[in-house]
mmCIF file with all atom_site columns, C-alpha atoms in Angstrom:
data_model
loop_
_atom_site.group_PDB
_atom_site.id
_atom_site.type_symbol
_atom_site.label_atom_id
_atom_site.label_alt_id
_atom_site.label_comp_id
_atom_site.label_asym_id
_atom_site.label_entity_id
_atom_site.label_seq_id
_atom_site.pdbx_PDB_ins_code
_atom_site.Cartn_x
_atom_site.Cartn_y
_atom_site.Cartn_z
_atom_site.occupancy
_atom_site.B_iso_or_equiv
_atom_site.pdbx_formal_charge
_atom_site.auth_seq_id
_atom_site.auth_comp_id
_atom_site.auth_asym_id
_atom_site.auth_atom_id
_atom_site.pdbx_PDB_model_num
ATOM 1   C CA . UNK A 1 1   ? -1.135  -3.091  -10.973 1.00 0.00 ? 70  UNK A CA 1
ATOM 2   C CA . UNK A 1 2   ? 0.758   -4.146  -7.865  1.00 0.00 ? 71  UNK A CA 1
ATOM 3   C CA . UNK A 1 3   ? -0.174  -5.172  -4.465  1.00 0.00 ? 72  UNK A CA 1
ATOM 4   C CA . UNK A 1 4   ? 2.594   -5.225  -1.131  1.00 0.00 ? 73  UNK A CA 1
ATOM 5   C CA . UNK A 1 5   ? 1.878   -6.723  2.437   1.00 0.00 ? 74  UNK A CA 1
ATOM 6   C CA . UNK A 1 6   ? 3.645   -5.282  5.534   1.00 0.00 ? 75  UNK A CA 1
ATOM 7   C CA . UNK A 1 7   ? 3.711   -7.335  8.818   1.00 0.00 ? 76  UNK A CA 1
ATOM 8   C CA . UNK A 1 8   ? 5.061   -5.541  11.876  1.00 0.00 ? 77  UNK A CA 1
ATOM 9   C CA . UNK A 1 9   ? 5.724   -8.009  15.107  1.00 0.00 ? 78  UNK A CA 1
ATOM 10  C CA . UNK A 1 10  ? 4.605   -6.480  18.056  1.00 0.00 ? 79  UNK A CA 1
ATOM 11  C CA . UNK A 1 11  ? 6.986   -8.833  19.708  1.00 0.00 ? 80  UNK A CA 1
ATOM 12  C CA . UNK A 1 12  ? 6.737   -12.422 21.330  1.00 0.00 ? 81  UNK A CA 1
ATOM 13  C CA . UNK A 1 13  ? 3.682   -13.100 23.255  1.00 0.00 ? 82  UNK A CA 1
ATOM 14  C CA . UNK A 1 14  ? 3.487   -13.649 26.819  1.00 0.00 ? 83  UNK A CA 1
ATOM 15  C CA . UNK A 1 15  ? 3.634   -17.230 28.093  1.00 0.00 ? 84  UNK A CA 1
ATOM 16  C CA . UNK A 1 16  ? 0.045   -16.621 30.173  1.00 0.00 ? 85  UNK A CA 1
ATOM 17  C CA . UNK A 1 17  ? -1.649  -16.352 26.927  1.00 0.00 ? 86  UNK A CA 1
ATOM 18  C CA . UNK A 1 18  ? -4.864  -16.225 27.357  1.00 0.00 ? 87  UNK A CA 1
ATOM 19  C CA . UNK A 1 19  ? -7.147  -17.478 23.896  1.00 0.00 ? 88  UNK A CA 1
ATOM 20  C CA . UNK A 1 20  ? -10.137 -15.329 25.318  1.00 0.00 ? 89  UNK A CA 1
ATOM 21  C CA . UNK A 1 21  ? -8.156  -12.233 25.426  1.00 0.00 ? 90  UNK A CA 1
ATOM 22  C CA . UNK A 1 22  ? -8.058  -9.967  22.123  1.00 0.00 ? 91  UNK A CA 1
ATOM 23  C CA . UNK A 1 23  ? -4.320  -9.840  21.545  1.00 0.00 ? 92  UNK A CA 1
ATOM 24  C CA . UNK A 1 24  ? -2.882  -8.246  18.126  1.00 0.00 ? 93  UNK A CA 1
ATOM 25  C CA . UNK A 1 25  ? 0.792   -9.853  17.186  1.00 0.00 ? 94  UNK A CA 1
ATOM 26  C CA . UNK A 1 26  ? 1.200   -5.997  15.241  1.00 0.00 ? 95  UNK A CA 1
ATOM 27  C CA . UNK A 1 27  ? 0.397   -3.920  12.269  1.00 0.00 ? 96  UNK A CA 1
ATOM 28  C CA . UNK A 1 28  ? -0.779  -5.540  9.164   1.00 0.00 ? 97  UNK A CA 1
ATOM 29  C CA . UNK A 1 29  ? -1.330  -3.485  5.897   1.00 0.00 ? 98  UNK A CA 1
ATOM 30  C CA . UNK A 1 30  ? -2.293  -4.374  2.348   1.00 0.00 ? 99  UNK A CA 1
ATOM 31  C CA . UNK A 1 31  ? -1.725  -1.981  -0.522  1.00 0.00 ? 100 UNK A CA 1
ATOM 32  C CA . UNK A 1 32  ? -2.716  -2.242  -3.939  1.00 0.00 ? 101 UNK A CA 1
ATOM 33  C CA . UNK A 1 33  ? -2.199  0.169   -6.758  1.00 0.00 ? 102 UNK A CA 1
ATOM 34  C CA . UNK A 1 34  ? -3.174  0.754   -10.199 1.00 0.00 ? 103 UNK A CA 1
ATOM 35  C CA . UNK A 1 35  ? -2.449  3.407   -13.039 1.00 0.00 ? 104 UNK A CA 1
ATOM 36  C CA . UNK A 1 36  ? -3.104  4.255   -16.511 1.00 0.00 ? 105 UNK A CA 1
ATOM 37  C CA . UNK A 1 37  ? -1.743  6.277   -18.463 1.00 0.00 ? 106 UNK A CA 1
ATOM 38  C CA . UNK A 1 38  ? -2.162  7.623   -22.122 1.00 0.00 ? 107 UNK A CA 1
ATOM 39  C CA . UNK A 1 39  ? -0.977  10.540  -24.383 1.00 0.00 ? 108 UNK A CA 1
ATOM 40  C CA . UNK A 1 40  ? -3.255  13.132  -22.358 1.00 0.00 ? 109 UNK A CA 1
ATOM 41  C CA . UNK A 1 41  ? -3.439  11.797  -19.197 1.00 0.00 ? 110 UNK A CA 1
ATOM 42  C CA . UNK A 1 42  ? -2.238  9.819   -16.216 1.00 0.00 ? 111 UNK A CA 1
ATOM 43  C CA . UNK A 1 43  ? -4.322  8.289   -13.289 1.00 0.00 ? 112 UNK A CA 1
ATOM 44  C CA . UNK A 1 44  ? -3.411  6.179   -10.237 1.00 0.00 ? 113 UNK A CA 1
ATOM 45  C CA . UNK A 1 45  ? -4.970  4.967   -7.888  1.00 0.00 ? 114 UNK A CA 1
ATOM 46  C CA . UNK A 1 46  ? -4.268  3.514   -4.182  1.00 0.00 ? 115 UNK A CA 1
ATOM 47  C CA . UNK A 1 47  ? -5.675  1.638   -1.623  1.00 0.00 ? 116 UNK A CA 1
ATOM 48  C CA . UNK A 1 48  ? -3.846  1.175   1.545   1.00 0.00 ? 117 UNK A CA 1
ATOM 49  C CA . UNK A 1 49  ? -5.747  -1.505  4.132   1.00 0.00 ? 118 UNK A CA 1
ATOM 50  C CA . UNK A 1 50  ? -4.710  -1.181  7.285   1.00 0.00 ? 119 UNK A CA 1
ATOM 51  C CA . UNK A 1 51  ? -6.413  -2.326  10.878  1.00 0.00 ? 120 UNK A CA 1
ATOM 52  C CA . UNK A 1 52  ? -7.885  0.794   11.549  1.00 0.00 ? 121 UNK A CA 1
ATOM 53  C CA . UNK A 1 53  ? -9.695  0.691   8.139   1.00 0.00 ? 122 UNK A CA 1
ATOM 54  C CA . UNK A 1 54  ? -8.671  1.551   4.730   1.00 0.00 ? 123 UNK A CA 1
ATOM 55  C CA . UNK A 1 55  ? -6.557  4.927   3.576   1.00 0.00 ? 124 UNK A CA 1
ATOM 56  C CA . UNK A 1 56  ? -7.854  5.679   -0.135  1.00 0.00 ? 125 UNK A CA 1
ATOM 57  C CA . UNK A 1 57  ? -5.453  7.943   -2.376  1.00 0.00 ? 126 UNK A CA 1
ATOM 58  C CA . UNK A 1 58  ? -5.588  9.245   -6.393  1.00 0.00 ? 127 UNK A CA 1
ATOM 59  C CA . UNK A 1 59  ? -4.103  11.374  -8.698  1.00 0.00 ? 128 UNK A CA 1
ATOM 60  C CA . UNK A 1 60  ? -5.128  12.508  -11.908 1.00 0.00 ? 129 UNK A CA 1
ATOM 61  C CA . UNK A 1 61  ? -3.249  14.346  -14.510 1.00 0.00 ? 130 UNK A CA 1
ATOM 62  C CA . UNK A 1 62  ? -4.556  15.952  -17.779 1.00 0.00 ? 131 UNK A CA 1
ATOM 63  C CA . UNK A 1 63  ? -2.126  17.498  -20.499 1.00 0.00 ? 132 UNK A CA 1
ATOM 64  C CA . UNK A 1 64  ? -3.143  19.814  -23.985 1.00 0.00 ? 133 UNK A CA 1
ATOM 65  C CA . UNK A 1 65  ? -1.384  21.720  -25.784 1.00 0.00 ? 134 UNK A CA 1
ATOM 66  C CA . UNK A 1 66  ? 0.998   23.277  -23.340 1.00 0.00 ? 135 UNK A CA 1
ATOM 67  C CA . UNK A 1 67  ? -1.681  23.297  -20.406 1.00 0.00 ? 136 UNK A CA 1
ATOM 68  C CA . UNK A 1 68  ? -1.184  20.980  -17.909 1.00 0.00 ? 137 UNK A CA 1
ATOM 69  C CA . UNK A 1 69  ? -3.963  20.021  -15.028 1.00 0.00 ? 138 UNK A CA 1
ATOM 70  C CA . UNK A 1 70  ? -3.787  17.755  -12.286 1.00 0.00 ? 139 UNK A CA 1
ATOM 71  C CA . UNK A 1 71  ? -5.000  16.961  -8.858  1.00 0.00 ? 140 UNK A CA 1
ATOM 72  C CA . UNK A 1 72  ? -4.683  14.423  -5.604  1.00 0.00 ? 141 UNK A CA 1
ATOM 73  C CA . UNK A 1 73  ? -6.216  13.533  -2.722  1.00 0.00 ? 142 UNK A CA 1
ATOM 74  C CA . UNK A 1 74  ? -6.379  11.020  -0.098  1.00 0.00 ? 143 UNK A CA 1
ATOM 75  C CA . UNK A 1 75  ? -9.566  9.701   1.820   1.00 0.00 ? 144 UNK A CA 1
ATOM 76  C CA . UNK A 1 76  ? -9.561  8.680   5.761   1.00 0.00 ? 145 UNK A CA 1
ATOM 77  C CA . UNK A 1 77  ? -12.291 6.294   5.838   1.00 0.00 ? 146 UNK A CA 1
ATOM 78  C CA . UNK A 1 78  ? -11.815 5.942   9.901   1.00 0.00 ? 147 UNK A CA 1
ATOM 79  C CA . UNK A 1 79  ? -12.491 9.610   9.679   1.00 0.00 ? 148 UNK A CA 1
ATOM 80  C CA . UNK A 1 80  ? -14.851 10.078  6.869   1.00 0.00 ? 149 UNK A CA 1
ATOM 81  C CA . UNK A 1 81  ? -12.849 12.952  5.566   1.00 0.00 ? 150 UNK A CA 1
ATOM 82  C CA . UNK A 1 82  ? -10.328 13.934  2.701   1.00 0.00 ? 151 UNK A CA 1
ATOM 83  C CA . UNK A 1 83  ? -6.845  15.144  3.608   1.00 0.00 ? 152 UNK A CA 1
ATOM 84  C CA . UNK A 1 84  ? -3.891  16.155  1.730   1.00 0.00 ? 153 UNK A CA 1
ATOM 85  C CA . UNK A 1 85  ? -6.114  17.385  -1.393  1.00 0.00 ? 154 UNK A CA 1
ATOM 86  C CA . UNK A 1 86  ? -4.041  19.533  -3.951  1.00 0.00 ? 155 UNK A CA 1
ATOM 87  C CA . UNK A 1 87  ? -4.948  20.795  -6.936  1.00 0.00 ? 156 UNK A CA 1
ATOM 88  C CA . UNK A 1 88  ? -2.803  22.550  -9.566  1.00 0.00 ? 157 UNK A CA 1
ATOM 89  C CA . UNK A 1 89  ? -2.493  24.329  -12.961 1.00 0.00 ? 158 UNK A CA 1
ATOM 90  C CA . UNK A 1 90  ? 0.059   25.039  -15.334 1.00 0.00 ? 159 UNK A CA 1
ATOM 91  C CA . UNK A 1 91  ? 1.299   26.242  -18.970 1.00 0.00 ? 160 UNK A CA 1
ATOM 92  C CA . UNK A 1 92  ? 4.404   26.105  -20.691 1.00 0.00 ? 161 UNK A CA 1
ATOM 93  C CA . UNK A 1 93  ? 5.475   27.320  -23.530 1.00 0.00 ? 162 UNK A CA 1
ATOM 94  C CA . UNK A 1 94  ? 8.927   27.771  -25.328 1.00 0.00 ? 163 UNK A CA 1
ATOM 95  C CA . UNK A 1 95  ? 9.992   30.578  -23.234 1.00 0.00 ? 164 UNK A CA 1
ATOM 96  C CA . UNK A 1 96  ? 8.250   30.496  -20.132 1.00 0.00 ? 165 UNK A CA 1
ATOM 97  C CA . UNK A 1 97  ? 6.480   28.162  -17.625 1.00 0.00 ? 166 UNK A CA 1
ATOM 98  C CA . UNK A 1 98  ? 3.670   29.253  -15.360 1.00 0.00 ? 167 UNK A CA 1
ATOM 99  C CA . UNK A 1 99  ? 2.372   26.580  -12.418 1.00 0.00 ? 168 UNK A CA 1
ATOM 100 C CA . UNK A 1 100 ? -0.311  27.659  -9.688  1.00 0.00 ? 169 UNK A CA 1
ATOM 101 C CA . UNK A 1 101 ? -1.641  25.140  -6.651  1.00 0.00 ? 170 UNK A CA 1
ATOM 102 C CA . UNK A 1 102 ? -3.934  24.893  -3.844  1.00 0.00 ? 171 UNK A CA 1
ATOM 103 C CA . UNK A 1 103 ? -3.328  22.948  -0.977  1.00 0.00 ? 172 UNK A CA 1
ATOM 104 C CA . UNK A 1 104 ? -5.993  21.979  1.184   1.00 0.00 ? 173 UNK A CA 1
ATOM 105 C CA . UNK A 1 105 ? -7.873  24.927  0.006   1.00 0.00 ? 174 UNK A CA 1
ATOM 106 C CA . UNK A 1 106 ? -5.679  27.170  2.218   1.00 0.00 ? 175 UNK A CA 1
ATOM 107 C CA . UNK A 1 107 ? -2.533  27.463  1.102   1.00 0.00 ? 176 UNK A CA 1
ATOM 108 C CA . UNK A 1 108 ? -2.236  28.791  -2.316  1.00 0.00 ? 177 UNK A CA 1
ATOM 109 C CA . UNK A 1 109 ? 1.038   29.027  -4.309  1.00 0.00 ? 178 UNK A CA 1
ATOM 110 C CA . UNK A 1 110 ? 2.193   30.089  -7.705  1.00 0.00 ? 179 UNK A CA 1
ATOM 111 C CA . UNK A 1 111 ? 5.335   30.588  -10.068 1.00 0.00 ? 180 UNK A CA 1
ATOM 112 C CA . UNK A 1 112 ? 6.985   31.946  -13.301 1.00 0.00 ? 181 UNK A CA 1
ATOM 113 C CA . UNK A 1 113 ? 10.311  30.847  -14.797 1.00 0.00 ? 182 UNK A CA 1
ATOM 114 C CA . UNK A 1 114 ? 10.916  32.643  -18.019 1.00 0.00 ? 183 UNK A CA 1
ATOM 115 C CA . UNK A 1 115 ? 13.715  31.748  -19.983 1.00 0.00 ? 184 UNK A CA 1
#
């Protein structure tokens, strides 16, 4: 588990400040991550708080016997939508590895190495 803070001056204010006025002094973010992790599988997890509301990413990764598994994805909650979502599938064995992916559900990709 970790956690970072960002603070981004927008520069000095001016001297007519006016207390009324909404004035932002810059970008402010919080992130905090977590993962776990055992002999099968890995999972992490990442929240990112910014001003324009929170960015929500995660992975997960399963692994048996030679097949591997895993998938990401991010969700926008200003936009109420997932972005970046990939999901892939592989196998390797002692003389040849085989990995296929989907990207955004639109961009597909695949390869062998044989040994």
């Amino acid at each position: 588990m970790s956690c970072e803070t960002s603070f981004t001056p927008k520069g000095p204010p001016p001297r007519d400040l006016n207390p009324n006025e909404n004035w932002t002094f810059g970008d402010k973010t919080l992130r905090l991550k977590g993962d776990f992790r055992n002999a099968i599988s890995a999972l992490n997890l990442e929240s990112e708080f910014r001003m324009g509301g929170p960015l929500v990413r995660g992975g997960l990764v399963l692994g048996y016997s030679g097949w591997v598994v895993g998938c990401t994805t991010a969700y926008d909650t200003m936009k109420s939508a997932f972005k970046d979502t990939k999901v892939s599938m592989g196998f390797v064995a002692n003389d040849f590895t085989l990995n296929t992916a989907v990207t955004n559900g639109d961009v597909f990709s695949g390869s062998v190495y044989h040994a």
